[in-house]
Amino acid sequence: MIGNGAIIAADVAPILEPSSAATGIFAWIWLLIALPLAGAIVLLTTGRWTNRFGHLIGVATVVIAAGLAIAMLIEMMGRSAEARSFEQTLYSWVFAGQFQVDVAFQLDQLSMVFVLLITIVGSLIHIYSIGYMAHDPDRRRFFGFLNLFVAAMLLLVLADNYLLLYVGWEGVGLASFLLIGFWQYKPSAAAAAKKAFVINRVGDVGLSLAIMLMFVTFGSVTFESVFSSAGGASDSTLTWIGLLLLLAAAGKSAQFPLQAWLLDAMEGPTPVSALIHAATMVTAGVYLIVRSNAIYDKTVFAATTVVVIGVITMIIGAVIGSAKDDIKKALAGSTMSQIGYMVLAAGLGPVGYVFAIFHLLTHGVFKANLFLSAGSVMHGMNNGVDMRRFGALRAVMMITFGAFMFGYLAIIGIPPFSGFYSKDKIILAAFEQNTIVGISAVLAAGITGFYMTRMFTMTFLGKARWDDDAHPHESPPVMTIPLIVLAIGSLGLGASLYYWGDIVEWLAPVTGYESRPIAIPTTVLEAITLVIVLIGVAIAVLMYGKSVPIEPPQKVSVLTIAARNNLYDDATNDIVAVRPTWYAARFLVWFDNRIVDGAVNASAAFVGGASGRLRRLQNGFTRSYALVMVIGVIVVFGVLALVGLS
Amino acid sequence: MIEQIGTGEAVVFWVCAVLSVVGALGLILSRRAVHSALWLALTMISLAVLYIANAAPFLGMVQIIVYTGAVMMLFLFVLMVVGVDASDSLVETIRGQRWAAIILGLGFGMLLTAGIANALVGAQMVGLDGPNSQYGGNVEGLARLLFSDYLVAFEIVAALLIVAAVGALVLAHREKWQPKLTQRDLAIQRVRTGLHPGNQPPPGVYARHNSVDTPALLPDGSIAEQSVPEPLRVRGDLRPVDTAAITETTELAEGHAADGPRDHPVADDPGSSPGEGR
Amino acid sequence: MNPENYIILSGVLFTIGAIGVLVRRNAIVVFMSVELMLNAANLAFVAFARINGNLDGQVVAFFVMVVAAAEVVVGLAIIVTVFRSRRSASIDEPNLLKY
């Protein structure tokens, strides 16, 4: 919460503001979570009874929550920057000696934008799902899971301590597992869900260790006390906390090296992909890092690691996205890359936090737009996802085409679409900090231009390469209206947030903001970036503009093959984690069976054998026992005689 | 005050010692248990004499009355129950038991006697004349000890005797598993089994025989097997039918037909009715 | 003659009784051998009483007799019970309580 250095927003004072008690409309913070949670409970417990209208309940809860969030935003904007943070304590949750945790919510500027993103984009995805899942027999269950997802994500961003955040964090993991594996009868979907869950677990271990370390170090897990006493902890402790939080963020946000689950997560229904990639789940990692800015500000090593992870993910996501023929997987690669941008920005420190969140917001909108458009295309193409069998869809689905195009222009950063503002700010911040990082960001922007153009051209332009039984058609209004809303957001959100909403000033009290001069003038840099993006676009148009073979060409470069195989992340995981675990398990089984059981069985056999022989002494003959007694008497007598009876 | 053992007592000792050892050896060497018991009785009587010689007249009497009288009779009683003829087989069932027992027993005996002899070499005997005469006699002296110093032990031993008596009752008791059968039950049982429901036919008794081994004759002159007790039948100890006497009797009966029919020639003979009355 | 002759006689009788217990298989004879051992002990008590010049030894011998009587009563009852169920008075017969 402390922005040290030059504050460009003049009226933001670098002080640690105590949160004010939640009064007025802010007394209803808990309702934001309770609404979708109640929806989930109702939908998941009532059974067939609510099959007919259950989805409407699901939509209503999220829409009402969105309305409440908007009302809170308006109320919050009416207050001064110092009075925009609210706390609400519901009840005391854990009280074990020193360990005191409340179920308490904190609504500040950062949480507010997340709540808005989650509820509004969530609402649009819910509405869209009405049409998309209309023919699914399990639609009620689907909406129940979606509500659970939204509720968990809201809990995550509204919690005022790490432990409650962890509950939301796990809730998101559970909901994503349930939704990715929604069509669990497909083995691939079930496997993908399991994969996502397991890889997320790795990150969760990081988060739980970080929380334990915080408690040991600071004696508390609330944001307020952890951040205010962060300066008192040793460097190494802070670095460890930072790295563990980064591990957690990498798991949730699909950052290198835990990115492997994201592409498989496309097995879920498309609205789920949109929800995971735009509004929830993957943004949680970025939220965690930005929320913990007080820690990263004080540990250079952890912050640098965050940047490195962000850069790596940004590049590999873009490369994978360039080679995929599956429209959803290409978009998933793009998400990885864009989240990489955000993580990179978050690692830059006070220069970048604001822009990480800014990009997260715009990306949330245009990525939802892109995914839902892709879903609309699939809806019209018998659920096909192979872009080599699309083409020339512009004519048959104009609205989808338009929406997709807006999202496309937004993501590659063409002014005045929203991606331009957020992404260029990250590139600028990267150059401020480090030239190599900046160049990487520009390069990734170029690759983004390439793969998005490739996707756009293969899907909507060129010649029709449809399957014989495909009868592409525009989707119903319940699906297209959210598309239109999101398309407008893709167009205008960036500019309106930057100029009218003044996102930097809005977030600065929470994250701090500073700006340093850079060598290259911003305008020139923006121009260079734009040129490189356009070069990427041009290459894509040259390669895919004229003709696209239906079968993917086999004679391709090594890089393409690697990218098609997700840069061998599964193989890497296999070698690094799965195989060693497997061999270790085999060894342990062998060890257990042979050594441990062997020792136990051998001693048991020894005792058994010895007693089998010893028990023969008990022959049941009274006279033998009497004989033994006589022997005993003789021995006693002998001993007595020897030691001197006389 | 040292008491010396006189010659008379030495003679008594040697006689009784030899008798008691002979009795003991007889006990363990006799094959038949009854003989063992008798040998043991000899040993006990010899010991009683030795008790008396050792200034313990009360114990000597008790030895004869309780041991030789009561306990040995109890042994013999049980022997009668178990079977007088019961004798050990000479084959030892536990391998090596007999030799081990003899060797170990002799070793034990040698240790014991050597130890005692070693301990008692040159021992002086105080004698019991003083204690025995202190309260007027041996019995009075014992009584005084029993009812003063040993009172608790005495009472406990009394309780032990009661418990032993009750224990013997419990052990010898046979539990009844079903209610006792009444006459009526027995009658029903007999009819239900379908065997001969009434009395068995009584033995055939004629004017000149009243022994139970005489079979009854059926109207056709053949023998009624069941009229003779089963052990006799199994042994084949049936008295052969005296056909000459029958013929004679029949002729007599026919000759005196005017006197009236005489179906039961022995009915008037009160002393010749060995079977159960009908 | 020495007073220890009584004690040695007692030891001899005791040994013979012990061998009888070990060798004989008829439970009643075994019991008689036990009685013989008790009597041998009694003889020692009586002789020691005389050597030491007090009556306590005789009192103990008296108690031994009472206890022996009780033991005989119970022991013979057991023998009768066993005989009833197994038709045998052999002490090797009841050997089910074993390995």
PDB file of N, CA and C in Angstrom, chain A residues 25-26 32 62-78 107 112-113 115-117 119-121 123 500 506:
ATOM      1  N   ILE A  25     -24.293   0.756   1.893  1.00  0.00           N
ATOM      2  CA  ILE A  25     -24.393  -0.342   0.922  1.00  0.00           C
ATOM      3  C   ILE A  25     -23.272  -1.359   1.118  1.00  0.00           C
ATOM      4  N   PHE A  26     -22.188  -0.896   1.714  1.00  0.00           N
ATOM      5  CA  PHE A  26     -21.060  -1.812   1.885  1.00  0.00           C
ATOM      6  C   PHE A  26     -21.301  -2.832   2.983  1.00  0.00           C
ATOM      7  N   LEU A  32     -22.522 -10.358  -1.944  1.00  0.00           N
ATOM      8  CA  LEU A  32     -21.889 -10.615  -3.248  1.00  0.00           C
ATOM      9  C   LEU A  32     -21.521 -12.083  -3.378  1.00  0.00           C
ATOM     10  N   VAL A  62     -26.095 -14.117 -10.295  1.00  0.00           N
ATOM     11  CA  VAL A  62     -24.877 -13.415 -10.716  1.00  0.00           C
ATOM     12  C   VAL A  62     -25.212 -12.017 -11.205  1.00  0.00           C
ATOM     13  N   VAL A  63     -26.321 -11.880 -11.894  1.00  0.00           N
ATOM     14  CA  VAL A  63     -26.692 -10.554 -12.411  1.00  0.00           C
ATOM     15  C   VAL A  63     -26.989  -9.617 -11.250  1.00  0.00           C
ATOM     16  N   ILE A  64     -27.703 -10.109 -10.232  1.00  0.00           N
ATOM     17  CA  ILE A  64     -27.996  -9.258  -9.080  1.00  0.00           C
ATOM     18  C   ILE A  64     -26.689  -8.870  -8.391  1.00  0.00           C
ATOM     19  N   ALA A  65     -25.786  -9.867  -8.277  1.00  0.00           N
ATOM     20  CA  ALA A  65     -24.485  -9.556  -7.667  1.00  0.00           C
ATOM     21  C   ALA A  65     -23.771  -8.484  -8.476  1.00  0.00           C
ATOM     22  N   ALA A  66     -23.861  -8.577  -9.799  1.00  0.00           N
ATOM     23  CA  ALA A  66     -23.215  -7.579 -10.644  1.00  0.00           C
ATOM     24  C   ALA A  66     -23.833  -6.214 -10.396  1.00  0.00           C
ATOM     25  N   GLY A  67     -25.165  -6.177 -10.283  1.00  0.00           N
ATOM     26  CA  GLY A  67     -25.838  -4.901 -10.019  1.00  0.00           C
ATOM     27  C   GLY A  67     -25.369  -4.326  -8.682  1.00  0.00           C
ATOM     28  N   LEU A  68     -25.283  -5.173  -7.694  1.00  0.00           N
ATOM     29  CA  LEU A  68     -24.835  -4.728  -6.377  1.00  0.00           C
ATOM     30  C   LEU A  68     -23.413  -4.182  -6.466  1.00  0.00           C
ATOM     31  N   ALA A  69     -22.573  -4.888  -7.241  1.00  0.00           N
ATOM     32  CA  ALA A  69     -21.185  -4.453  -7.387  1.00  0.00           C
ATOM     33  C   ALA A  69     -21.132  -3.077  -8.051  1.00  0.00           C
ATOM     34  N   ILE A  70     -21.973  -2.874  -9.078  1.00  0.00           N
ATOM     35  CA  ILE A  70     -21.971  -1.577  -9.767  1.00  0.00           C
ATOM     36  C   ILE A  70     -22.417  -0.479  -8.807  1.00  0.00           C
ATOM     37  N   ALA A  71     -23.454  -0.793  -8.001  1.00  0.00           N
ATOM     38  CA  ALA A  71     -23.909   0.197  -7.019  1.00  0.00           C
ATOM     39  C   ALA A  71     -22.791   0.539  -6.052  1.00  0.00           C
ATOM     40  N   MET A  72     -22.034  -0.478  -5.626  1.00  0.00           N
ATOM     41  CA  MET A  72     -20.926  -0.221  -4.710  1.00  0.00           C
ATOM     42  C   MET A  72     -19.857   0.630  -5.376  1.00  0.00           C
ATOM     43  N   LEU A  73     -19.620   0.376  -6.679  1.00  0.00           N
ATOM     44  CA  LEU A  73     -18.620   1.159  -7.404  1.00  0.00           C
ATOM     45  C   LEU A  73     -19.012   2.631  -7.413  1.00  0.00           C
ATOM     46  N   ILE A  74     -20.289   2.869  -7.717  1.00  0.00           N
ATOM     47  CA  ILE A  74     -20.746   4.258  -7.782  1.00  0.00           C
ATOM     48  C   ILE A  74     -20.586   4.919  -6.420  1.00  0.00           C
ATOM     49  N   GLU A  75     -20.982   4.184  -5.363  1.00  0.00           N
ATOM     50  CA  GLU A  75     -20.851   4.727  -4.016  1.00  0.00           C
ATOM     51  C   GLU A  75     -19.379   4.990  -3.686  1.00  0.00           C
ATOM     52  N   MET A  76     -18.528   4.054  -4.127  1.00  0.00           N
ATOM     53  CA  MET A  76     -17.103   4.171  -3.803  1.00  0.00           C
ATOM     54  C   MET A  76     -16.475   5.354  -4.532  1.00  0.00           C
ATOM     55  N   MET A  77     -16.905   5.567  -5.785  1.00  0.00           N
ATOM     56  CA  MET A  77     -16.332   6.666  -6.551  1.00  0.00           C
ATOM     57  C   MET A  77     -16.699   8.000  -5.942  1.00  0.00           C
ATOM     58  N   GLY A  78     -17.817   8.015  -5.219  1.00  0.00           N
ATOM     59  CA  GLY A  78     -18.231   9.249  -4.599  1.00  0.00           C
ATOM     60  C   GLY A  78     -17.397   9.616  -3.375  1.00  0.00           C
ATOM     61  N   LEU A 107     -13.100  -4.793   1.038  1.00  0.00           N
ATOM     62  CA  LEU A 107     -13.426  -4.285  -0.294  1.00  0.00           C
ATOM     63  C   LEU A 107     -12.671  -2.985  -0.474  1.00  0.00           C
ATOM     64  N   MET A 112     -12.468  -4.172  -5.760  1.00  0.00           N
ATOM     65  CA  MET A 112     -13.642  -3.656  -6.479  1.00  0.00           C
ATOM     66  C   MET A 112     -13.563  -3.979  -7.969  1.00  0.00           C
ATOM     67  N   VAL A 113     -12.386  -3.711  -8.570  1.00  0.00           N
ATOM     68  CA  VAL A 113     -12.303  -3.964 -10.015  1.00  0.00           C
ATOM     69  C   VAL A 113     -12.425  -5.452 -10.289  1.00  0.00           C
ATOM     70  N   VAL A 115     -14.144  -7.608  -8.452  1.00  0.00           N
ATOM     71  CA  VAL A 115     -15.548  -7.971  -8.276  1.00  0.00           C
ATOM     72  C   VAL A 115     -16.340  -7.582  -9.519  1.00  0.00           C
ATOM     73  N   LEU A 116     -16.054  -6.398 -10.038  1.00  0.00           N
ATOM     74  CA  LEU A 116     -16.781  -5.964 -11.233  1.00  0.00           C
ATOM     75  C   LEU A 116     -16.496  -6.901 -12.402  1.00  0.00           C
ATOM     76  N   LEU A 117     -15.207  -7.194 -12.606  1.00  0.00           N
ATOM     77  CA  LEU A 117     -14.855  -8.077 -13.720  1.00  0.00           C
ATOM     78  C   LEU A 117     -15.557  -9.427 -13.580  1.00  0.00           C
ATOM     79  N   THR A 119     -18.205 -10.349 -11.733  1.00  0.00           N
ATOM     80  CA  THR A 119     -19.670 -10.393 -11.794  1.00  0.00           C
ATOM     81  C   THR A 119     -20.184 -10.004 -13.178  1.00  0.00           C
ATOM     82  N   ILE A 120     -19.594  -8.987 -13.786  1.00  0.00           N
ATOM     83  CA  ILE A 120     -20.158  -8.538 -15.076  1.00  0.00           C
ATOM     84  C   ILE A 120     -19.823  -9.531 -16.176  1.00  0.00           C
ATOM     85  N   VAL A 121     -18.536  -9.854 -16.313  1.00  0.00           N
ATOM     86  CA  VAL A 121     -18.188 -10.844 -17.346  1.00  0.00           C
ATOM     87  C   VAL A 121     -18.848 -12.177 -17.020  1.00  0.00           C
ATOM     88  N   SER A 123     -21.681 -12.593 -15.518  1.00  0.00           N
ATOM     89  CA  SER A 123     -23.090 -12.506 -15.918  1.00  0.00           C
ATOM     90  C   SER A 123     -23.247 -12.759 -17.411  1.00  0.00           C
ATOM     91  N   TRP A 500     -10.946   8.169 -18.773  1.00  0.00           N
ATOM     92  CA  TRP A 500     -12.093   8.639 -17.996  1.00  0.00           C
ATOM     93  C   TRP A 500     -12.070   8.039 -16.581  1.00  0.00           C
ATOM     94  N   TRP A 506      -6.890   5.361  -9.528  1.00  0.00           N
ATOM     95  CA  TRP A 506      -7.824   4.526  -8.765  1.00  0.00           C
ATOM     96  C   TRP A 506      -7.104   3.452  -7.966  1.00  0.00           C
TER      97      TRP A 506
END
